[in-house]
XYZ file of C-alpha atoms in Angstrom:
684
model
C -12.543 -13.213 11.560
C -11.564 -10.469 14.158
C -9.846 -10.477 17.538
C -13.106 -11.483 19.799
C -13.067 -14.966 16.959
C -9.485 -14.864 18.423
C -9.950 -13.960 22.194
C -12.791 -15.961 22.672
C -10.877 -19.285 20.911
C -7.592 -19.034 22.549
C -10.550 -18.604 26.080
C -11.570 -22.488 24.992
C -8.655 -24.035 24.225
C -7.525 -23.040 27.838
C -10.433 -24.198 28.894
C -9.357 -27.823 26.931
C -7.010 -27.980 29.021
C -8.167 -28.108 31.905
C -7.054 -30.750 34.395
C -10.241 -33.081 35.490
C -10.246 -35.376 38.475
C -7.353 -37.992 37.177
C -10.814 -41.550 37.923
C -11.454 -43.643 37.249
C -15.076 -45.362 35.106
C -16.205 -46.294 38.455
C -15.147 -43.532 40.392
C -17.291 -41.347 37.732
C -19.542 -43.068 37.769
C -20.224 -43.679 41.460
C -21.297 -41.024 44.694
C -18.440 -39.461 47.056
C -21.354 -40.397 49.552
C -20.761 -44.285 48.682
C -18.072 -46.870 50.533
C -16.605 -48.615 48.145
C -17.753 -51.443 48.504
C -21.295 -50.292 49.426
C -21.665 -49.118 45.634
C -20.220 -52.195 44.196
C -22.398 -54.519 46.685
C -25.762 -52.185 46.365
C -28.421 -53.529 44.639
C -29.997 -50.492 42.952
C -26.248 -50.022 41.529
C -26.129 -51.526 37.981
C -29.660 -48.019 37.843
C -27.944 -45.221 39.486
C -24.385 -46.117 37.689
C -26.937 -46.618 34.348
C -28.254 -42.896 35.216
C -24.929 -40.828 36.423
C -23.519 -41.832 33.247
C -26.616 -40.592 31.033
C -26.044 -37.187 33.195
C -22.493 -37.349 32.301
C -23.635 -37.221 28.663
C -25.737 -34.954 28.832
C -23.617 -32.443 30.221
C -20.819 -33.889 28.224
C -23.232 -33.493 25.056
C -23.693 -29.531 26.150
C -20.411 -29.174 27.053
C -19.475 -29.601 23.189
C -22.382 -27.452 21.281
C -20.185 -24.515 23.334
C -17.194 -25.440 21.851
C -15.985 -23.062 19.667
C -13.728 -26.388 18.428
C -16.531 -28.290 17.292
C -18.837 -25.585 15.258
C -18.152 -23.860 12.333
C -18.955 -20.609 13.357
C -16.723 -20.313 17.141
C -20.125 -17.738 18.447
C -22.871 -18.828 19.144
C -25.932 -16.473 18.665
C -27.074 -15.090 21.466
C -30.357 -16.578 20.482
C -29.379 -20.448 20.711
C -27.565 -19.905 24.365
C -30.069 -18.905 25.573
C -31.836 -21.835 24.174
C -28.920 -23.820 25.918
C -28.223 -22.473 28.609
C -32.250 -22.863 29.446
C -31.698 -26.993 28.794
C -28.013 -26.388 31.094
C -30.673 -25.121 34.348
C -33.009 -27.619 33.521
C -30.582 -29.819 33.959
C -29.684 -28.761 36.847
C -32.627 -27.397 38.737
C -33.745 -31.388 37.661
C -30.481 -33.106 39.149
C -30.546 -30.998 41.977
C -34.132 -32.883 43.213
C -34.670 -35.884 41.477
C -30.708 -36.819 43.256
C -31.939 -34.787 46.757
C -32.564 -37.728 49.368
C -34.956 -38.146 51.666
C -32.123 -36.589 54.512
C -31.949 -33.224 53.334
C -28.637 -33.892 51.279
C -29.091 -32.778 47.663
C -26.714 -33.549 45.303
C -24.806 -35.817 48.195
C -24.512 -38.307 44.828
C -22.919 -36.470 42.396
C -19.546 -37.187 41.440
C -16.577 -35.506 41.524
C -15.982 -35.959 37.854
C -20.114 -34.205 37.513
C -19.017 -31.071 39.255
C -15.799 -31.082 36.617
C -18.648 -31.068 34.146
C -21.213 -28.756 35.756
C -18.190 -26.492 35.655
C -16.501 -26.264 32.753
C -20.228 -25.576 30.732
C -20.200 -22.692 33.026
C -17.137 -21.558 31.581
C -17.931 -22.853 27.936
C -21.313 -20.417 28.949
C -19.127 -17.707 29.704
C -17.079 -17.312 27.475
C -19.671 -17.617 24.870
C -21.654 -14.864 26.335
C -18.039 -13.149 26.994
C -17.691 -13.020 23.119
C -20.887 -11.802 22.315
C -20.805 -9.080 25.039
C -17.389 -7.552 22.715
C -18.599 -7.613 19.724
C -21.669 -5.725 20.158
C -19.445 -3.432 22.342
C -17.971 -2.710 18.931
C -20.442 -3.129 16.771
C -22.262 -0.022 19.121
C -18.929 2.262 19.454
C -17.293 2.293 15.381
C -20.103 3.652 13.562
C -19.583 6.669 16.476
C -16.649 7.914 15.157
C -18.672 8.577 12.526
C -21.293 10.561 13.875
C -18.393 12.191 15.322
C -16.370 12.629 12.061
C -20.514 13.971 10.744
C -20.510 17.236 13.700
C -16.397 18.006 13.172
C -17.799 18.411 9.218
C -21.120 20.794 10.559
C -19.091 23.684 12.746
C -16.129 23.704 10.299
C -17.361 26.373 8.019
C -20.694 28.526 8.217
C -21.434 27.263 5.547
C -22.094 23.819 6.418
C -23.791 24.885 10.216
C -26.350 26.901 7.859
C -27.220 23.764 6.143
C -27.305 21.335 8.863
C -29.736 25.129 10.569
C -32.182 24.091 7.042
C -32.540 20.465 7.963
C -33.446 21.043 11.663
C -35.538 23.671 11.221
C -38.452 21.649 10.802
C -38.475 19.810 12.938
C -37.555 22.967 16.049
C -40.800 24.633 14.364
C -42.863 21.904 15.160
C -41.247 20.774 19.052
C -41.611 25.552 19.109
C -44.284 24.551 18.417
C -45.693 22.178 20.778
C -44.359 23.998 23.433
C -46.624 26.777 23.339
C -49.199 24.018 22.762
C -48.490 22.186 26.013
C -48.567 25.738 27.300
C -51.735 26.762 26.535
C -53.615 23.750 26.860
C -52.251 23.803 30.857
C -53.781 26.973 31.364
C -56.678 26.691 29.944
C -57.269 23.625 31.621
C -56.625 25.431 35.499
C -58.541 28.441 34.319
C -61.312 25.391 33.884
C -60.426 24.222 37.026
C -61.136 26.938 38.808
C -64.077 28.122 36.860
C -65.628 24.898 38.498
C -64.425 25.788 41.726
C -65.949 29.631 41.808
C -69.451 29.271 39.299
C -70.381 32.614 39.619
C -66.531 33.890 37.334
C -68.224 34.558 33.459
C -66.877 31.796 31.360
C -67.024 31.828 28.023
C -70.241 29.296 26.318
C -69.642 30.075 21.796
C -66.841 28.898 20.484
C -65.352 31.842 18.697
C -64.932 33.270 22.859
C -63.604 29.863 23.710
C -60.913 29.839 20.239
C -60.407 33.833 20.945
C -59.257 32.843 25.112
C -57.471 29.650 23.178
C -55.492 32.254 20.834
C -55.504 34.608 23.841
C -53.550 32.524 26.354
C -51.732 31.370 22.824
C -50.666 34.210 22.380
C -49.235 34.402 26.173
C -47.326 31.225 25.527
C -45.136 32.797 23.027
C -44.467 36.046 24.711
C -43.651 34.359 27.815
C -41.509 32.405 25.791
C -40.354 34.495 23.636
C -38.541 36.424 27.250
C -37.653 33.947 29.538
C -36.272 32.699 26.519
C -32.579 34.789 26.644
C -30.383 33.400 24.006
C -32.410 33.724 21.348
C -31.960 37.744 20.998
C -28.240 37.471 22.352
C -27.245 34.815 19.729
C -28.525 34.070 16.004
C -29.965 30.739 15.077
C -26.289 29.556 13.902
C -24.466 30.436 16.941
C -26.930 28.140 18.756
C -26.669 24.969 15.923
C -22.589 25.739 16.315
C -23.593 25.038 20.040
C -26.580 22.590 20.412
C -24.506 20.743 17.661
C -20.431 21.186 19.638
C -23.219 19.666 22.466
C -23.570 16.554 21.290
C -20.225 15.793 19.864
C -18.843 16.066 23.379
C -21.866 13.830 24.545
C -20.677 11.137 21.240
C -16.942 11.510 22.662
C -17.591 10.984 25.947
C -20.391 7.876 24.704
C -18.063 6.585 22.848
C -14.850 6.491 25.332
C -17.039 5.193 28.550
C -18.201 2.096 25.560
C -14.274 2.204 25.113
C -13.908 1.529 28.553
C -15.853 -0.940 28.934
C -14.456 -2.758 26.179
C -10.869 -2.551 27.988
C -12.065 -2.942 31.384
C -13.357 -6.802 30.023
C -10.443 -7.964 27.055
C -7.808 -6.877 29.967
C -9.714 -8.222 33.316
C -12.354 -10.864 32.368
C -11.818 -15.053 31.735
C -8.015 -13.871 32.154
C -6.213 -17.412 32.998
C -3.594 -18.252 33.792
C -3.089 -22.035 32.911
C -0.332 -24.283 31.324
C 0.415 -25.968 28.175
C -0.372 -29.846 30.423
C -3.264 -27.891 32.141
C -1.944 -26.923 35.534
C -3.077 -23.136 36.894
C -0.230 -21.322 37.686
C -0.076 -20.585 42.048
C -0.079 -17.755 43.728
C 2.203 -16.705 46.221
C 0.767 -17.246 49.388
C -1.788 -19.647 47.842
C -2.389 -23.649 48.537
C -2.457 -25.755 45.908
C -5.350 -26.828 45.902
C -6.331 -23.082 46.231
C -4.668 -22.632 42.686
C -6.184 -25.618 41.395
C -9.754 -23.859 41.840
C -8.683 -20.509 40.845
C -9.994 -21.198 37.519
C -13.153 -21.091 38.791
C -13.445 -18.261 40.966
C -12.395 -16.226 37.715
C -15.328 -17.515 35.836
C -17.414 -15.758 38.511
C -15.787 -12.873 38.680
C -15.863 -12.476 35.206
C -20.190 -13.174 34.960
C -19.905 -10.130 37.657
C -17.314 -7.903 35.421
C -19.637 -8.287 32.909
C -23.203 -7.826 34.615
C -21.512 -4.596 36.455
C -20.339 -3.213 32.701
C -23.526 -3.630 30.473
C -24.900 -1.812 33.955
C -23.443 0.934 34.608
C -21.512 1.398 30.471
C -24.858 3.826 29.059
C -24.467 5.852 32.471
C -23.480 9.438 31.351
C -22.879 11.683 33.603
C -20.171 10.316 35.125
C -16.907 9.935 34.114
C -15.169 7.245 32.392
C -12.922 7.006 36.047
C -15.428 6.692 38.478
C -16.806 4.394 36.302
C -14.161 1.766 36.812
C -14.274 2.632 40.025
C -17.993 2.364 40.341
C -17.371 -1.621 38.065
C -14.179 -2.905 40.297
C -15.769 -2.189 43.152
C -19.710 -3.850 42.782
C -17.060 -6.928 41.878
C -15.326 -6.769 44.629
C -18.812 -7.302 46.796
C -20.468 -9.150 44.057
C -21.733 -12.607 47.159
C -21.545 -14.751 44.862
C -17.940 -13.703 44.566
C -17.696 -14.356 48.871
C -15.722 -17.625 49.210
C -18.070 -20.038 50.929
C -17.690 -22.550 53.193
C -20.107 -25.422 52.859
C -20.066 -28.019 50.483
C -23.670 -27.128 49.033
C -23.210 -23.940 48.496
C -19.504 -24.949 46.131
C -22.598 -27.123 44.440
C -25.195 -24.466 44.350
C -22.232 -22.169 42.517
C -23.446 -23.659 38.635
C -26.551 -23.134 38.532
C -26.123 -19.641 40.143
C -23.808 -18.759 37.572
C -26.038 -20.193 34.225
C -29.516 -17.753 35.445
C -27.141 -14.873 35.996
C -26.223 -15.376 32.460
C -29.119 -15.516 31.176
C -29.878 -12.757 33.315
C -27.181 -11.262 30.988
C -28.556 -12.382 27.707
C -32.527 -12.059 27.796
C -32.027 -8.393 30.255
C -29.131 -6.511 30.826
C -27.863 -6.653 26.897
C -31.335 -6.130 24.798
C -31.561 -3.115 27.857
C -27.867 -2.013 27.182
C -28.229 -1.428 23.519
C -31.180 -0.118 23.534
C -30.323 2.811 25.198
C -27.155 2.878 23.617
C -28.349 3.457 20.917
C -31.131 5.980 21.900
C -28.278 8.005 22.877
C -26.643 7.323 19.866
C -30.034 9.095 17.944
C -29.994 10.929 20.238
C -26.740 12.662 20.025
C -25.930 11.106 16.303
C -26.426 13.334 13.134
C -29.864 13.546 11.705
C -32.152 10.858 9.990
C -32.258 10.889 6.189
C -36.084 12.102 6.851
C -34.135 15.977 8.237
C -31.468 15.938 6.548
C -32.770 15.679 2.194
C -35.923 16.309 2.986
C -35.202 19.403 0.831
C -34.577 17.798 -1.891
C -37.341 15.285 -1.881
C -40.011 17.779 -1.432
C -38.551 19.886 -4.311
C -39.321 17.183 -5.944
C -42.728 16.207 -5.042
C -43.441 19.913 -6.317
C -41.754 19.697 -9.759
C -42.702 16.312 -10.394
C -46.102 16.989 -12.265
C -44.079 19.388 -14.084
C -41.817 17.496 -15.633
C -43.822 14.582 -15.572
C -46.280 17.196 -17.673
C -43.381 18.387 -20.399
C -42.296 15.349 -20.365
C -45.633 14.102 -22.147
C -46.203 17.135 -23.450
C -43.115 16.547 -25.410
C -43.036 11.982 -25.547
C -43.186 11.868 -29.710
C -39.717 13.693 -30.120
C -38.516 12.089 -27.149
C -39.407 8.641 -28.315
C -38.406 9.571 -31.361
C -34.795 10.848 -30.513
C -34.145 7.761 -28.288
C -35.006 6.003 -31.653
C -32.043 7.952 -33.630
C -29.815 7.011 -30.707
C -30.445 3.361 -31.910
C -30.469 2.915 -34.932
C -26.874 5.672 -34.482
C -25.745 3.181 -33.286
C -27.048 0.675 -34.791
C -25.466 1.993 -38.423
C -21.926 2.926 -36.279
C -21.668 -0.825 -35.155
C -22.448 -2.254 -39.103
C -20.939 -0.175 -41.206
C -17.427 1.398 -39.167
C -16.822 -2.437 -36.625
C -18.325 -5.797 -38.257
C -17.692 -4.510 -41.421
C -14.639 -3.720 -41.895
C -13.676 -6.724 -39.973
C -15.198 -8.319 -42.357
C -13.180 -6.999 -44.801
C -10.546 -6.920 -42.994
C -10.932 -11.735 -42.866
C -11.696 -10.921 -46.609
C -8.412 -9.455 -46.748
C -6.189 -12.533 -45.319
C -8.312 -14.921 -47.105
C -7.372 -12.932 -49.970
C -10.799 -12.473 -51.132
C -11.565 -11.469 -54.687
C -14.297 -9.042 -53.211
C -12.115 -7.934 -51.021
C -9.361 -6.675 -52.799
C -8.584 -2.952 -53.170
C -8.158 -1.513 -56.464
C -8.214 2.111 -58.843
C -9.192 0.650 -61.532
C -10.295 -2.889 -63.596
C -7.724 -5.325 -63.972
C -8.097 -5.228 -68.323
C -8.747 -2.031 -68.502
C -5.161 -1.151 -69.093
C -4.527 -4.154 -70.965
C -7.084 -3.605 -72.992
C -5.906 0.703 -73.829
C -2.835 -0.819 -74.929
C -3.281 -3.504 -77.776
C -5.365 0.244 -79.189
C -2.438 1.941 -78.671
C -0.691 -0.634 -80.924
C -3.093 -1.374 -83.164
C -3.356 2.978 -83.968
C 0.389 3.570 -84.065
C 1.059 -0.144 -87.198
C -1.915 1.663 -89.526
C -0.893 4.906 -88.777
C 3.285 3.680 -89.248
C 1.519 1.805 -92.585
C -0.283 4.255 -94.260
C 2.277 6.943 -93.832
C 5.583 5.628 -93.809
C 8.482 3.412 -95.867
C 10.067 0.395 -95.251
C 13.911 0.221 -96.066
C 14.559 -0.804 -100.075
C 11.353 1.962 -100.371
C 7.700 -0.003 -100.596
C 5.299 -1.163 -98.393
C 6.955 -2.122 -94.398
C 7.510 -5.448 -93.902
C 6.421 -7.330 -91.538
C 10.154 -7.304 -89.067
C 9.498 -3.268 -89.698
C 5.889 -3.715 -88.172
C 7.274 -6.075 -85.448
C 10.223 -3.273 -84.669
C 6.771 -0.194 -84.602
C 5.147 -3.098 -81.839
C 7.725 -3.030 -79.946
C 8.683 0.638 -79.271
C 5.322 1.110 -78.552
C 5.007 -1.464 -75.907
C 8.584 0.841 -74.328
C 6.476 3.398 -75.395
C 7.955 5.472 -78.509
C 5.463 7.119 -81.439
C 8.553 7.735 -83.571
C 6.831 7.513 -86.527
C 3.658 9.002 -85.413
C 5.778 11.859 -84.103
C 7.509 12.633 -87.409
C 4.425 12.684 -89.109
C 3.140 14.987 -86.704
C 5.436 16.955 -86.788
C 5.377 16.857 -90.336
C 2.084 18.133 -90.422
C 3.046 20.701 -88.057
C 5.049 22.896 -90.721
C 1.771 22.965 -93.463
C -0.786 21.954 -90.381
C -4.230 23.113 -92.895
C -2.562 20.856 -95.235
C -2.473 18.073 -92.509
C -6.535 18.748 -91.014
C -7.575 18.500 -95.125
C -5.673 14.949 -95.345
C -6.647 13.838 -91.709
C -2.843 13.232 -90.573
C -2.305 16.092 -88.155
C -5.935 15.622 -87.095
C -4.812 10.738 -86.108
C -1.724 11.581 -85.065
C -3.282 14.333 -81.893
C -6.048 11.533 -81.107
C -3.165 8.817 -81.379
C -1.412 11.310 -78.537
C -4.209 11.592 -76.631
C -4.242 7.926 -76.441
C -0.712 7.510 -75.621
C -0.962 9.548 -72.687
C -4.457 7.603 -71.295
C -2.221 4.344 -71.797
C 0.402 6.488 -69.526
C -1.450 7.389 -66.750
C -3.654 3.770 -66.751
C 0.046 3.083 -65.941
C 0.044 5.018 -62.693
C -2.422 4.076 -61.631
C -1.515 0.404 -62.041
C 1.834 1.011 -60.248
C -0.698 3.319 -57.609
C -3.335 0.269 -57.544
C -0.159 -2.264 -56.875
C 0.894 -0.321 -53.838
C -2.574 0.049 -52.437
C -2.811 -4.136 -52.713
C 0.692 -4.337 -51.089
C -0.506 -2.706 -48.319
C -4.255 -3.967 -48.065
C -3.965 -5.281 -44.077
C -3.018 -1.772 -43.528
C -5.810 -0.260 -44.230
C -8.162 -2.392 -43.534
C -6.940 -1.687 -40.233
C -7.036 2.330 -40.866
C -10.021 1.891 -41.416
C -12.138 -0.405 -38.132
C -9.541 2.933 -35.738
C -11.724 4.759 -35.877
C -14.902 2.319 -34.387
C -12.339 0.599 -32.128
C -11.425 3.331 -30.812
C -15.329 4.897 -30.424
C -16.150 1.325 -28.838
C -13.333 1.443 -26.512
C -13.900 4.709 -25.396
C -17.140 4.002 -23.984
C -16.516 0.778 -22.928
C -14.410 2.130 -20.632
C -16.779 5.314 -18.957
C -19.387 2.357 -18.851
C -16.323 0.540 -16.875
C -15.841 3.549 -14.441
C -19.169 4.191 -14.217
C -20.453 0.674 -13.052
C -17.693 -2.544 -14.026
C -14.776 -0.658 -11.403
C -17.436 0.466 -8.476
C -14.778 -2.559 -6.996
C -11.523 -0.957 -7.972
C -12.105 2.676 -6.884
C -14.060 0.362 -3.674
C -9.720 -0.757 -2.881
C -8.305 2.595 -3.723
C -10.427 3.746 -0.790
C -10.120 1.502 1.124
C -7.039 1.388 1.131
C -7.036 5.245 1.915
C -8.945 4.398 4.909
C -6.101 2.280 6.189
C -4.085 4.578 6.125
C -6.527 6.409 8.318
C -7.064 4.024 10.294
C -3.393 3.928 10.728
C -2.983 7.371 11.648
C -5.441 7.186 14.395
C -3.822 4.273 16.450
C -0.083 6.095 15.734
C -2.470 9.197 17.520
C -3.929 6.927 20.326
C -0.702 5.720 20.990
C 1.168 8.913 21.217
C -1.788 10.734 22.934
C -2.383 7.448 25.583
C -0.623 8.345 29.564
C 0.667 4.796 30.015
C 0.982 4.113 33.210
C 3.969 2.625 35.774
C 4.311 -0.555 33.724
C 4.430 1.026 30.615
C 0.652 -0.216 29.210
C -1.937 1.804 28.101
C -5.260 2.269 30.467
C -8.258 0.751 29.769
C -10.510 3.296 27.587
C -6.538 3.500 25.773
C -6.787 -0.190 25.433
C -10.747 0.035 23.853
C -10.082 3.075 21.586
C -7.430 0.785 19.895
C -9.390 -2.271 19.396
C -11.833 -0.834 17.376
C -9.023 0.446 15.295
C -7.456 -2.986 15.191
C -11.251 -4.356 13.943
C -11.599 -1.901 11.577
C -7.877 -2.427 9.920
C -8.291 -6.091 10.105
C -11.505 -6.486 8.523
C -10.182 -3.899 5.855
C -7.353 -5.622 5.898
C -9.591 -9.202 4.204
C -10.300 -7.296 1.483
C -7.249 -5.558 -0.290
C -4.093 -7.838 1.406
C -3.820 -11.358 -0.206
C -4.421 -14.229 1.166
C -0.825 -15.330 1.429
C 0.705 -12.423 2.862
C -2.569 -11.332 5.183
C -1.459 -14.706 7.592
C 1.703 -12.806 8.412
C -0.288 -9.350 8.536
C -2.487 -10.724 11.490
C 1.431 -11.619 13.574
C 0.955 -8.186 12.549
C -2.263 -7.447 14.720
C -1.466 -9.729 17.698
C 1.795 -7.437 18.206
C 0.242 -4.872 18.081
C -2.884 -5.148 21.020
C -0.753 -6.733 23.584
C -0.436 -4.616 25.919
C 1.604 -6.136 28.039
C 4.546 -5.240 25.390
C 4.608 -1.733 26.841
C 3.349 1.967 23.917
C 6.512 2.480 22.660
C 7.010 -1.753 20.954
C 3.766 -0.545 19.767
C 4.389 2.382 17.750
C 7.024 0.403 16.699
C 4.724 -2.363 15.472
C 2.695 -0.006 13.661
C 6.197 1.655 11.965
C 6.548 -1.715 10.858
C 3.437 -2.623 8.811
C 3.089 1.175 7.564
C 6.008 0.292 5.812
C 5.823 -3.516 5.784
C 2.346 -3.833 3.696
C 2.602 0.325 1.199
C 1.989 -1.505 -1.270
C -1.646 -2.584 0.233
C -2.748 0.740 1.883
C -1.187 3.029 0.227
């Protein structure tokens, strides 16, 4: 929604509060020209009663179709409004002809209630047309700012001016060639016409002679144009383009000011009713109560003339803004349909006249104004996309064959490269993401296949049992018991317990004894046997240490699983974040851009209010009011997508205070400041 919809709904609500004549159904259905007793005793009264009731129902249907509260769309489309106006025109024409009596008194059979309904129908149609014109002017004014900013960028540096010169060079060359050709062709036609008048004059007959003649005329045209075009000799091409850009920018600013002035005139002067809540109009000082009751009808007729005059003069850039406003008000005051008419027949025919003028506005003036505005925007706006991008498009087309040839010759390598990328991505996904996740799940479930282990479970027990047997056998073979005989079972059990604790005293004593006579120990084999037992002891000690490390790893098995998964997760998050920023993050970037644009719009609003020249009562001029409405429309449309819905209602209250020029410029500046600090979270 925009302020146009709010304005139309407000006007429509005021029209709904208009108090129609408080009459009975019998009075509403009976014509004023007949006496009540004659109407009730007439033989044709039932038929006439039914006909008038049908007419009233038709009027109510047309009024309901044009009401903003009866449809989901407050503004009726132009084509549908045109059709409804045609239906209303046919109704008024048929009733003005069908109800005409034999004495020529037309419309005498219409009741006062019917005439009020006809005026209400005209008012509803005028309100809808008013909203369509405001919307059209908004759509025409807002894009002009982008074109003005484009010329600001072109004029900001000579680099951008040079780019603009290159972009527009084909169009300049074409226009120059066309002028030379038309000049040479005109000279050639004048020579041929003189040859007809003087047959004796020698004229070239062959094709080559004619071509030489035409070529000479072209050279003369080029020479004459180069001599007459002093500007190209005094100024450089860049300077000429800068002058051209500045002229176009000035014309665009003038078009925007004219359109904004027309918008402000319509908002301030169009359909300004002063109707109370009870439906009665406020009487003007020095005006009778009867005239005050019909004041809203005069406002409707004046608004129709105002809309028509604005559309006819808004695209005339030869006049200034002040001249445009004076012309509009002068034409409205001199409009023949606004002159008070004393005859009743003229007053009865005014709804039909206004309906015809509304049809002319919708079918003639609005399309003509829109077409003229579009032509001016194209003539003075930024160049077309073909003009701006012909150079890169040409380079791409010229290099397309070379690029296609390169791709075709290396298609095998390109396909293999793409396949390798796919294989790499697949292997990375399964080896670094899927497999570690499976291991973590297995660790949580205490799966045997997922346990982390450096050595097997039964390796240490087997080596320790082997070491125990080796030490016991060595002790039995080389040691004696307490009584000097063989080792008893208690001695063997004691040796075994010491071996489990890592004590190899029998082996080490024999080893120390054999070291005294190593040769004899080697021959007997005891020394080598002791060495092998110590090697086995070292192996068992290593396995015990590995067993401790293995226990530590098992206790941190889940941690190691997540550590193994971390690289894959980080890579996936990085790629996902890049893809989200590249494709899915456009909404967030768009929201940030909208917030930045809202700040710039607030800056424009503050600039309009600060640089304004208020009238004696502190209100903005029509042009400044129109520019303010355009900026507020942009601010409101962008705030709908940024500010939450529950806060947006409060924001609309601030917007309504901002566009209310009756409060004065100083209060409007305070509203801007309040919007800036109250909604800082969403506009910065």
